[in-house]
mmCIF file of C-alpha atoms in Angstrom:
data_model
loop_
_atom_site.group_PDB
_atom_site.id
_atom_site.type_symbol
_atom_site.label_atom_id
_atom_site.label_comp_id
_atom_site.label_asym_id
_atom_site.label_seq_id
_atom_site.Cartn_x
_atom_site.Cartn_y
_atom_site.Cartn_z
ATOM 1 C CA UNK A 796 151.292 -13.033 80.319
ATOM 2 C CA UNK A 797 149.834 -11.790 76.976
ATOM 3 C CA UNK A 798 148.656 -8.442 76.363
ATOM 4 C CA UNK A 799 145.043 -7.636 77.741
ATOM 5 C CA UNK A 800 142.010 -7.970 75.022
ATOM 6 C CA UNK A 801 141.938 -4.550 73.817
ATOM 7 C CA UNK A 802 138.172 -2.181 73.687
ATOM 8 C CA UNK A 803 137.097 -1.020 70.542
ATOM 9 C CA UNK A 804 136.009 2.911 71.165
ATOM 10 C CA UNK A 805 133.031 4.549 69.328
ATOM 11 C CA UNK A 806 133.397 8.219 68.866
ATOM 12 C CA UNK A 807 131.660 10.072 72.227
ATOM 13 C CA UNK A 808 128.682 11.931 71.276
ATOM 14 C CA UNK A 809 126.394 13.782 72.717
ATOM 15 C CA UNK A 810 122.458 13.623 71.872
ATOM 16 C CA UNK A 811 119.739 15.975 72.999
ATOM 17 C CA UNK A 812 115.983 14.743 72.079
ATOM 18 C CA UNK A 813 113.924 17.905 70.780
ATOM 19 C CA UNK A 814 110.951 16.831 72.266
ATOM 20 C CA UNK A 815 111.713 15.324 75.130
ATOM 21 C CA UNK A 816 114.961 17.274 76.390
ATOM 22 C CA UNK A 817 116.534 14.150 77.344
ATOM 23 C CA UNK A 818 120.186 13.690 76.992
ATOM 24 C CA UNK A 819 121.934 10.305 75.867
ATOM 25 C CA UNK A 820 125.683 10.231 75.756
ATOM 26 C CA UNK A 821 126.858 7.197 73.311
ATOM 27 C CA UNK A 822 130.640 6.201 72.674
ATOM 28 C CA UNK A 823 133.238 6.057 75.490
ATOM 29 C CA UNK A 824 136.012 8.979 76.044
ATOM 30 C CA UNK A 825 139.544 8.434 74.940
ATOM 31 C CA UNK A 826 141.801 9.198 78.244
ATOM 32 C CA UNK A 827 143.329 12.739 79.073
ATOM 33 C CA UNK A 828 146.446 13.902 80.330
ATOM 34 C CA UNK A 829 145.795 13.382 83.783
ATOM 35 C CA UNK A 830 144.381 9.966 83.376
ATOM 36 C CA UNK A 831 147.800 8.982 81.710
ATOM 37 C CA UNK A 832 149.663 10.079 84.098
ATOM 38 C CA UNK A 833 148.748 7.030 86.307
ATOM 39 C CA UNK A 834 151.295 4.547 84.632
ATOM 40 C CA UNK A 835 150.396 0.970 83.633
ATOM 41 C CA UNK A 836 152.420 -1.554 82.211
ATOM 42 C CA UNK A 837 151.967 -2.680 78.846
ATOM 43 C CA UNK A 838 155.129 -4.671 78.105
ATOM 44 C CA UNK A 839 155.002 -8.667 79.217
ATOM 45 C CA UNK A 840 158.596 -8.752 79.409
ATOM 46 C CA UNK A 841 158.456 -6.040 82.321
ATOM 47 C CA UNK A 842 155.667 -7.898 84.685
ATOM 48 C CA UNK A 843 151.850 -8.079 84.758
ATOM 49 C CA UNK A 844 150.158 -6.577 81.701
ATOM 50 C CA UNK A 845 148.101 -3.611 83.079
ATOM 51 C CA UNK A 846 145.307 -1.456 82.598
ATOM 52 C CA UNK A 847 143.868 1.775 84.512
ATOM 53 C CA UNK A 848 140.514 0.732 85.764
ATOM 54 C CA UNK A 849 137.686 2.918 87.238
ATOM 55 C CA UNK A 850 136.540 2.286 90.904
ATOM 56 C CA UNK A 851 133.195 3.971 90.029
ATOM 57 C CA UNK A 852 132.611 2.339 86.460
ATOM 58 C CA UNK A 853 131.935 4.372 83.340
ATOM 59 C CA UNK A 854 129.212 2.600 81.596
ATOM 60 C CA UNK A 855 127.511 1.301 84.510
ATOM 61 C CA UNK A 856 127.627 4.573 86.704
ATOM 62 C CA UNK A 857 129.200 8.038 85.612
ATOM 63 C CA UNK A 858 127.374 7.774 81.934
ATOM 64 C CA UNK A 859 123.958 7.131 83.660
ATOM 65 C CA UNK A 860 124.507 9.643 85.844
ATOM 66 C CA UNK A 861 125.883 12.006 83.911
ATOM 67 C CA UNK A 862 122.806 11.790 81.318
ATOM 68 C CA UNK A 863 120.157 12.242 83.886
ATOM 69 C CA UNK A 864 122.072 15.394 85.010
ATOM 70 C CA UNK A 865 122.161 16.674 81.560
ATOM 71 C CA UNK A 866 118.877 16.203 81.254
ATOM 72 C CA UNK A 867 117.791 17.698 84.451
ATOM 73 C CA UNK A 868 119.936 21.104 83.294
ATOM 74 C CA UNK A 869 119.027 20.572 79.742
ATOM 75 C CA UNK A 870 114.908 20.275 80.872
ATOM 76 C CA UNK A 871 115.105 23.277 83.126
ATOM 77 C CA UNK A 872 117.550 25.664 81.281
ATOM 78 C CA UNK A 873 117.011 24.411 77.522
ATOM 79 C CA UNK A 874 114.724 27.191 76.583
ATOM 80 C CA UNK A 875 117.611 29.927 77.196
ATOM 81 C CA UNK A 876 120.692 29.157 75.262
ATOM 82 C CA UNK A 877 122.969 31.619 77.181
ATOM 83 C CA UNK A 878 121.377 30.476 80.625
ATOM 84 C CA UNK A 879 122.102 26.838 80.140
ATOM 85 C CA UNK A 880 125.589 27.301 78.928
ATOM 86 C CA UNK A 881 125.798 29.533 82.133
ATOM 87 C CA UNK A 882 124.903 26.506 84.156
ATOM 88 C CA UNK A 883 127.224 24.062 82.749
ATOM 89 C CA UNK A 884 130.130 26.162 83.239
ATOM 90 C CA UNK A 885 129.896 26.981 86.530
ATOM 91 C CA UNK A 886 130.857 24.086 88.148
ATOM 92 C CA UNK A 887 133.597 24.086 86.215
ATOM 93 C CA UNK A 888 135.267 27.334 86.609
ATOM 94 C CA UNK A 889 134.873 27.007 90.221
ATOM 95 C CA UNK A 890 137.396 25.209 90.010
ATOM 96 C CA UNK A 891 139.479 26.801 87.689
ATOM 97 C CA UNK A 892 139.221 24.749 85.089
ATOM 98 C CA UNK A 893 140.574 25.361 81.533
ATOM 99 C CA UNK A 894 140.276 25.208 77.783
ATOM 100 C CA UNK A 895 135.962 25.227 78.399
ATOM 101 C CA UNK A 896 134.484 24.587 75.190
ATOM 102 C CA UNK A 897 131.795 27.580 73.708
ATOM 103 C CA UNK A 898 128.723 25.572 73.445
ATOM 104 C CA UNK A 899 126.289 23.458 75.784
ATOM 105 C CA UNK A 900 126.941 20.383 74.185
ATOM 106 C CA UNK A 901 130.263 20.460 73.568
ATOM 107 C CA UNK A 902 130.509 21.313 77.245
ATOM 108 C CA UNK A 903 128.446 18.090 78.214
ATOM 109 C CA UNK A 904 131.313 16.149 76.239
ATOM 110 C CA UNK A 905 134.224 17.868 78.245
ATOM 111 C CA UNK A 906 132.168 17.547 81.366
ATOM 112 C CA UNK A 907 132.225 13.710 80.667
ATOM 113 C CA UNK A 908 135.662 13.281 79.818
ATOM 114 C CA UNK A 909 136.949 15.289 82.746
ATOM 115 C CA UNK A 910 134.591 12.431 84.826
ATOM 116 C CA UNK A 911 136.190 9.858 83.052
ATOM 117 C CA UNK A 912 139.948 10.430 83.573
ATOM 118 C CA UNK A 913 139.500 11.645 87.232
ATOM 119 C CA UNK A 914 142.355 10.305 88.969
ATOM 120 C CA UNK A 915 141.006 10.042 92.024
ATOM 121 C CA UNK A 916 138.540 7.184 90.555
ATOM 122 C CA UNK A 917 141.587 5.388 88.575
ATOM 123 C CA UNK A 918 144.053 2.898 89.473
ATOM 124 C CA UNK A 919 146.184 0.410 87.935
ATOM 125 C CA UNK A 920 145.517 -3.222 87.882
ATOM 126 C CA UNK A 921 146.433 -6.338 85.830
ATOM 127 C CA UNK A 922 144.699 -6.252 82.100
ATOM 128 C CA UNK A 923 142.908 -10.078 82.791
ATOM 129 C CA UNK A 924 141.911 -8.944 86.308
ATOM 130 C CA UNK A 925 140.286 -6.110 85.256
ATOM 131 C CA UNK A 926 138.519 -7.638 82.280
ATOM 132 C CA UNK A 927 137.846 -10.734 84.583
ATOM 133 C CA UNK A 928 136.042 -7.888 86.730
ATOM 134 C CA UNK A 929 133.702 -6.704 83.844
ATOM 135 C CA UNK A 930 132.588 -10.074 82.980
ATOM 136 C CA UNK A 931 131.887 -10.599 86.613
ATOM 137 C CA UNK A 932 129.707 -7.836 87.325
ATOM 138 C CA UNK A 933 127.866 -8.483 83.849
ATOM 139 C CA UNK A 934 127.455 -11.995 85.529
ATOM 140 C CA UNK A 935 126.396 -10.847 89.056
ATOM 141 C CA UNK A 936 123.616 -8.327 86.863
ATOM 142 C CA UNK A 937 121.981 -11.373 85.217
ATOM 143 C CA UNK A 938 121.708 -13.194 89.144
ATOM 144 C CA UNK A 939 119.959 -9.588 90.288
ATOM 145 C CA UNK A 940 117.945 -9.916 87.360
ATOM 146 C CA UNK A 941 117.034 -13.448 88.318
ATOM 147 C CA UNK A 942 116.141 -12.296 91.964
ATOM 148 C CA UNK A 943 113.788 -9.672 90.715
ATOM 149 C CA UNK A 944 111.925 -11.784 88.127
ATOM 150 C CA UNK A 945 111.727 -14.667 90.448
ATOM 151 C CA UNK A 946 110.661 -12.515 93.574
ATOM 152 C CA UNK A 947 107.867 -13.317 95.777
ATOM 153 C CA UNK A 948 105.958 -12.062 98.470
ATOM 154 C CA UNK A 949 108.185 -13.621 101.449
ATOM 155 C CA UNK A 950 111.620 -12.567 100.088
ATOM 156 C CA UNK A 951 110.790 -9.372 102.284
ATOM 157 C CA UNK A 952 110.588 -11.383 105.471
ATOM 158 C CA UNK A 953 113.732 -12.421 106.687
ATOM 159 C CA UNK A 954 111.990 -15.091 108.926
ATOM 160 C CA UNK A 955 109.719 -16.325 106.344
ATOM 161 C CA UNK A 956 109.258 -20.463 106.512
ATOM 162 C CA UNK A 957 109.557 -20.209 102.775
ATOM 163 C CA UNK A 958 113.347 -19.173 102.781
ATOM 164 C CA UNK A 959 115.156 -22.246 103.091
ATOM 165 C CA UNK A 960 113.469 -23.970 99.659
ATOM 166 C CA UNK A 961 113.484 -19.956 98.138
ATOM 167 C CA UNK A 962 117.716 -20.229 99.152
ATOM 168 C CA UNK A 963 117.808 -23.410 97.927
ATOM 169 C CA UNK A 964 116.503 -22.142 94.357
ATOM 170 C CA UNK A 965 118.436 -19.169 94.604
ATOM 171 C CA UNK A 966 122.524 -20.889 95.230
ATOM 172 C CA UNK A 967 121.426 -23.425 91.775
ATOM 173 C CA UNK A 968 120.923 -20.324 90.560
ATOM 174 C CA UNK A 969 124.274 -18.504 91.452
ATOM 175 C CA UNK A 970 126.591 -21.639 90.402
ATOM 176 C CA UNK A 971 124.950 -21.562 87.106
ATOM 177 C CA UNK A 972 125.415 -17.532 86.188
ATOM 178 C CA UNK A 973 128.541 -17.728 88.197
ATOM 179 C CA UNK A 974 130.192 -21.198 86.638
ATOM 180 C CA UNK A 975 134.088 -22.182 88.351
ATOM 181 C CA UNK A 976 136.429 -24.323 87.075
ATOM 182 C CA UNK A 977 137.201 -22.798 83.868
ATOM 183 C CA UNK A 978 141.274 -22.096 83.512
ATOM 184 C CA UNK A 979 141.632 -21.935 79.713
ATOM 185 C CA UNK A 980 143.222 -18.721 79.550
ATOM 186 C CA UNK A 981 143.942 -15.953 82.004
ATOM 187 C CA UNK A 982 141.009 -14.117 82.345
ATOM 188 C CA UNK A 983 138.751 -16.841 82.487
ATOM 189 C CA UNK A 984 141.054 -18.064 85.952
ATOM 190 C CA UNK A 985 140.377 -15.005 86.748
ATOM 191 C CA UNK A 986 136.826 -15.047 86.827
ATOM 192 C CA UNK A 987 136.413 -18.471 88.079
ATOM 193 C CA UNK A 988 138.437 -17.548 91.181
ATOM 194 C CA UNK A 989 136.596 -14.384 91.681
ATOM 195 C CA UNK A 990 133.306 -16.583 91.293
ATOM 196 C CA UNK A 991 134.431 -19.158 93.611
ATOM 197 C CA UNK A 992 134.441 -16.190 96.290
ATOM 198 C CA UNK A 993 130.942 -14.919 95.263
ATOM 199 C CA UNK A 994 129.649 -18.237 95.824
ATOM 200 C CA UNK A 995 130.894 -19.228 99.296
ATOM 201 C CA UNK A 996 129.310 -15.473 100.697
ATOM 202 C CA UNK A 997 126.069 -16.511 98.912
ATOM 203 C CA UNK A 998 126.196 -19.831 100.632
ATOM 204 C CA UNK A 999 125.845 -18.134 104.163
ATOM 205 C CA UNK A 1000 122.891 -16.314 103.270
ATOM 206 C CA UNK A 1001 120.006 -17.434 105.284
ATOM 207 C CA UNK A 1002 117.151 -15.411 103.327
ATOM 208 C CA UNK A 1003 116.850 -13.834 100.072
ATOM 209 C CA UNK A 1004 116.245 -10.442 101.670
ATOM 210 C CA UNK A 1005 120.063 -10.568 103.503
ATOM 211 C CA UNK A 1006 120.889 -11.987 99.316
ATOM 212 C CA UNK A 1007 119.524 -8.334 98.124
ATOM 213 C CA UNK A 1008 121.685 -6.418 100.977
ATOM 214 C CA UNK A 1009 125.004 -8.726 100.184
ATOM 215 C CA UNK A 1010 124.241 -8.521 96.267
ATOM 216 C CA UNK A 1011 124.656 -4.908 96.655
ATOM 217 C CA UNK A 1012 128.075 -5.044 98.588
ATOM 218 C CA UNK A 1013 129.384 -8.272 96.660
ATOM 219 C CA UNK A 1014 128.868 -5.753 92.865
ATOM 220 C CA UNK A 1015 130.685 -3.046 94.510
ATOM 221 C CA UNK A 1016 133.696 -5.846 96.017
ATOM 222 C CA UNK A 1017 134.188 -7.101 92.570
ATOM 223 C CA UNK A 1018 135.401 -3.408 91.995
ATOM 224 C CA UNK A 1019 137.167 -2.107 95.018
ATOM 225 C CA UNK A 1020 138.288 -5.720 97.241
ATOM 226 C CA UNK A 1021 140.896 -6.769 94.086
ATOM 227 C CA UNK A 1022 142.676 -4.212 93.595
ATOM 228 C CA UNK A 1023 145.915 -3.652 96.194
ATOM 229 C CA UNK A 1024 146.142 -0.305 94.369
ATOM 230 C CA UNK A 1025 142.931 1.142 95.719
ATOM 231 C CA UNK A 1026 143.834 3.448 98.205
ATOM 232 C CA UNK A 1027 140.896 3.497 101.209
ATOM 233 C CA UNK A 1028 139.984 6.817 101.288
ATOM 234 C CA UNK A 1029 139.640 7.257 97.479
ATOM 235 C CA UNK A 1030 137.150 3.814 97.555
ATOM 236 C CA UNK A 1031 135.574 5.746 100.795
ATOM 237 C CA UNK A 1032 135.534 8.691 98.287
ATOM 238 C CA UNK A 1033 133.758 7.172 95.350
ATOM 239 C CA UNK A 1034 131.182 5.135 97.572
ATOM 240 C CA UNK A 1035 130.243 8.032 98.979
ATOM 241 C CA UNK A 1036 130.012 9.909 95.353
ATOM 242 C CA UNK A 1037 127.614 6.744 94.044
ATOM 243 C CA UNK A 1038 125.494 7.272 97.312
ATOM 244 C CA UNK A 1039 125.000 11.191 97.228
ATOM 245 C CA UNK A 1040 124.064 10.508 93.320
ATOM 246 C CA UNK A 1041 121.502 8.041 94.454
ATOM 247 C CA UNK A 1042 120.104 10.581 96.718
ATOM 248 C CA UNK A 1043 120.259 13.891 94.518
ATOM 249 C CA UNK A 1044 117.560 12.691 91.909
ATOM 250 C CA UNK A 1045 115.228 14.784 93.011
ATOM 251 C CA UNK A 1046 117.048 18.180 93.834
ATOM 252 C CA UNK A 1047 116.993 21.233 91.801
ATOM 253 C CA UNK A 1048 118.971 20.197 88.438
ATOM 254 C CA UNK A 1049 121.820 22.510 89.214
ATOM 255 C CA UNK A 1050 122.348 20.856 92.322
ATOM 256 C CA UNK A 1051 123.067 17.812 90.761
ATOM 257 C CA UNK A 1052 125.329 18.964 88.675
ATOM 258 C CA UNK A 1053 127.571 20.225 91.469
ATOM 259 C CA UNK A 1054 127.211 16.799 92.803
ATOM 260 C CA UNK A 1055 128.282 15.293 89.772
ATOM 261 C CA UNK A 1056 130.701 17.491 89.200
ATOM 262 C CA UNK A 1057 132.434 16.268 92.258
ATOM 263 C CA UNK A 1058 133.797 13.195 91.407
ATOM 264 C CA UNK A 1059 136.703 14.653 89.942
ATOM 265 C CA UNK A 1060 137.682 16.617 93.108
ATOM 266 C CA UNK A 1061 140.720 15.152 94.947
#
């Protein structure tokens, strides 16, 4: 099998508007020592190509995340240097956590890395699985978007006498943002097959309000369900990390951070 397509990286980066206090973080973090010490295969001669792969994605979940906490710290604490580096910290030399950088910012950065290359939200998988799996939740993102565009009034009502032609509309949909049938090259077998699985659980949806509930389980299976490597109570682990993230949007900003924070906890 050839080697997996390999990511271009853009340098991470930190940016704090002056006005605003909002936080962006841009680029994506190289992996640390403890990331690497999950070993993947990189040698066709040796077996499946591999790459690690995050349960709880980067881009799609710990950046987001990780930005509105910053900016919930950055918000409430910005006005008093030494008080928000105080805050960042803290979380992190609870647990005894080394080489802390000397300013906020830089802190944000290390913060993010550490998030990144927690093991407990890494495993090992084949290189065209897991880029068949980005392509599929990209795909899956563009059906949600459909759903919420096309929405009407009776997609609440699971008994509504306007589901069956509203289901109808909706499976056209799926088989066109979710094509099968295409085995030109690895990953695209890949994400045909996974496709083909999508489609038969949309199939035995009745309404589109069950559609919303299964969309939400189906992103998360593209993640967790293919990998043998996933070990249940880590996926237990980082389901209930997305949920308590969810739910913390309102609490005091240094709450959040905790909760953040905790990802990388084994």
């Amino acid at each position: 099998m050839p080697r997996g397509p390999q990511k271009t990286k853009s340098k991470l980066r930190v940016h704090i508007d002056p006005v605003s206090g909002d936080v962006k973080v841009t680029g994506r973090p190289d992996w640390t020592t403890n990331a690497k010490r999950i070993k993947v295969n990189q040698r066709s001669s040796q077996g499946d190509v591999e790459d690690r792969r995050h349960m709880v994605h980067w881009s799609q979940s710990i950046r987001k995340n990780a930005e509105r906490v910053f900016s919930a710290i950055n918000q409430a604490y910005g006005s008093d240097a030494k008080k928000l580096y105080e805050v960042l910290v803290e979380p992190l030399q609870s647990r005894n956590l080394k080489r802390i950088p000397k300013n906020s910012k830089d802190v944000m950065l290390y913060i993010a890395k550490y998030l990144n290359s927690a093991p407990v939200n890494l495993v090992a998988g084949r290189a065209d699985t897991n880029k068949a799996i980005e392509i599929v939740r990209k795909n899956l993102d563009l059906f949600a978007t459909y759903l919420r565009e096309s929405h009407t009034d009776s997609d609440t009502d699971p008994a509504s006498t306007t589901n069956h032609q509203r289901m109808q509309a909706c499976r056209a949909k799926a088989r066109e943002l979710l094509p099968v049938g295409d085995k030109s090259s690895d990953i695209k077998a890949q994400v045909s097959k996974i496709h083909k699985q999508l489609i038969a659980h949309i199939d035995g949806i009745e309404s589109p309000a069950e559609l919303w509930s299964l969309l939400f389980d189906l992103r998360y299976s593209v993640t967790f369900d293919i990998s043998p490597m996933a070990q249940r109570q880590a996926t237990e682990k980082m389901l209930s990390w997305e949920r308590m993230m969810l739910s913390s949007t309102y609490m005091p900003a240094k709450d959040q951070l905790e909760r953040l924070v905790s990802l990388a906890d084994a």
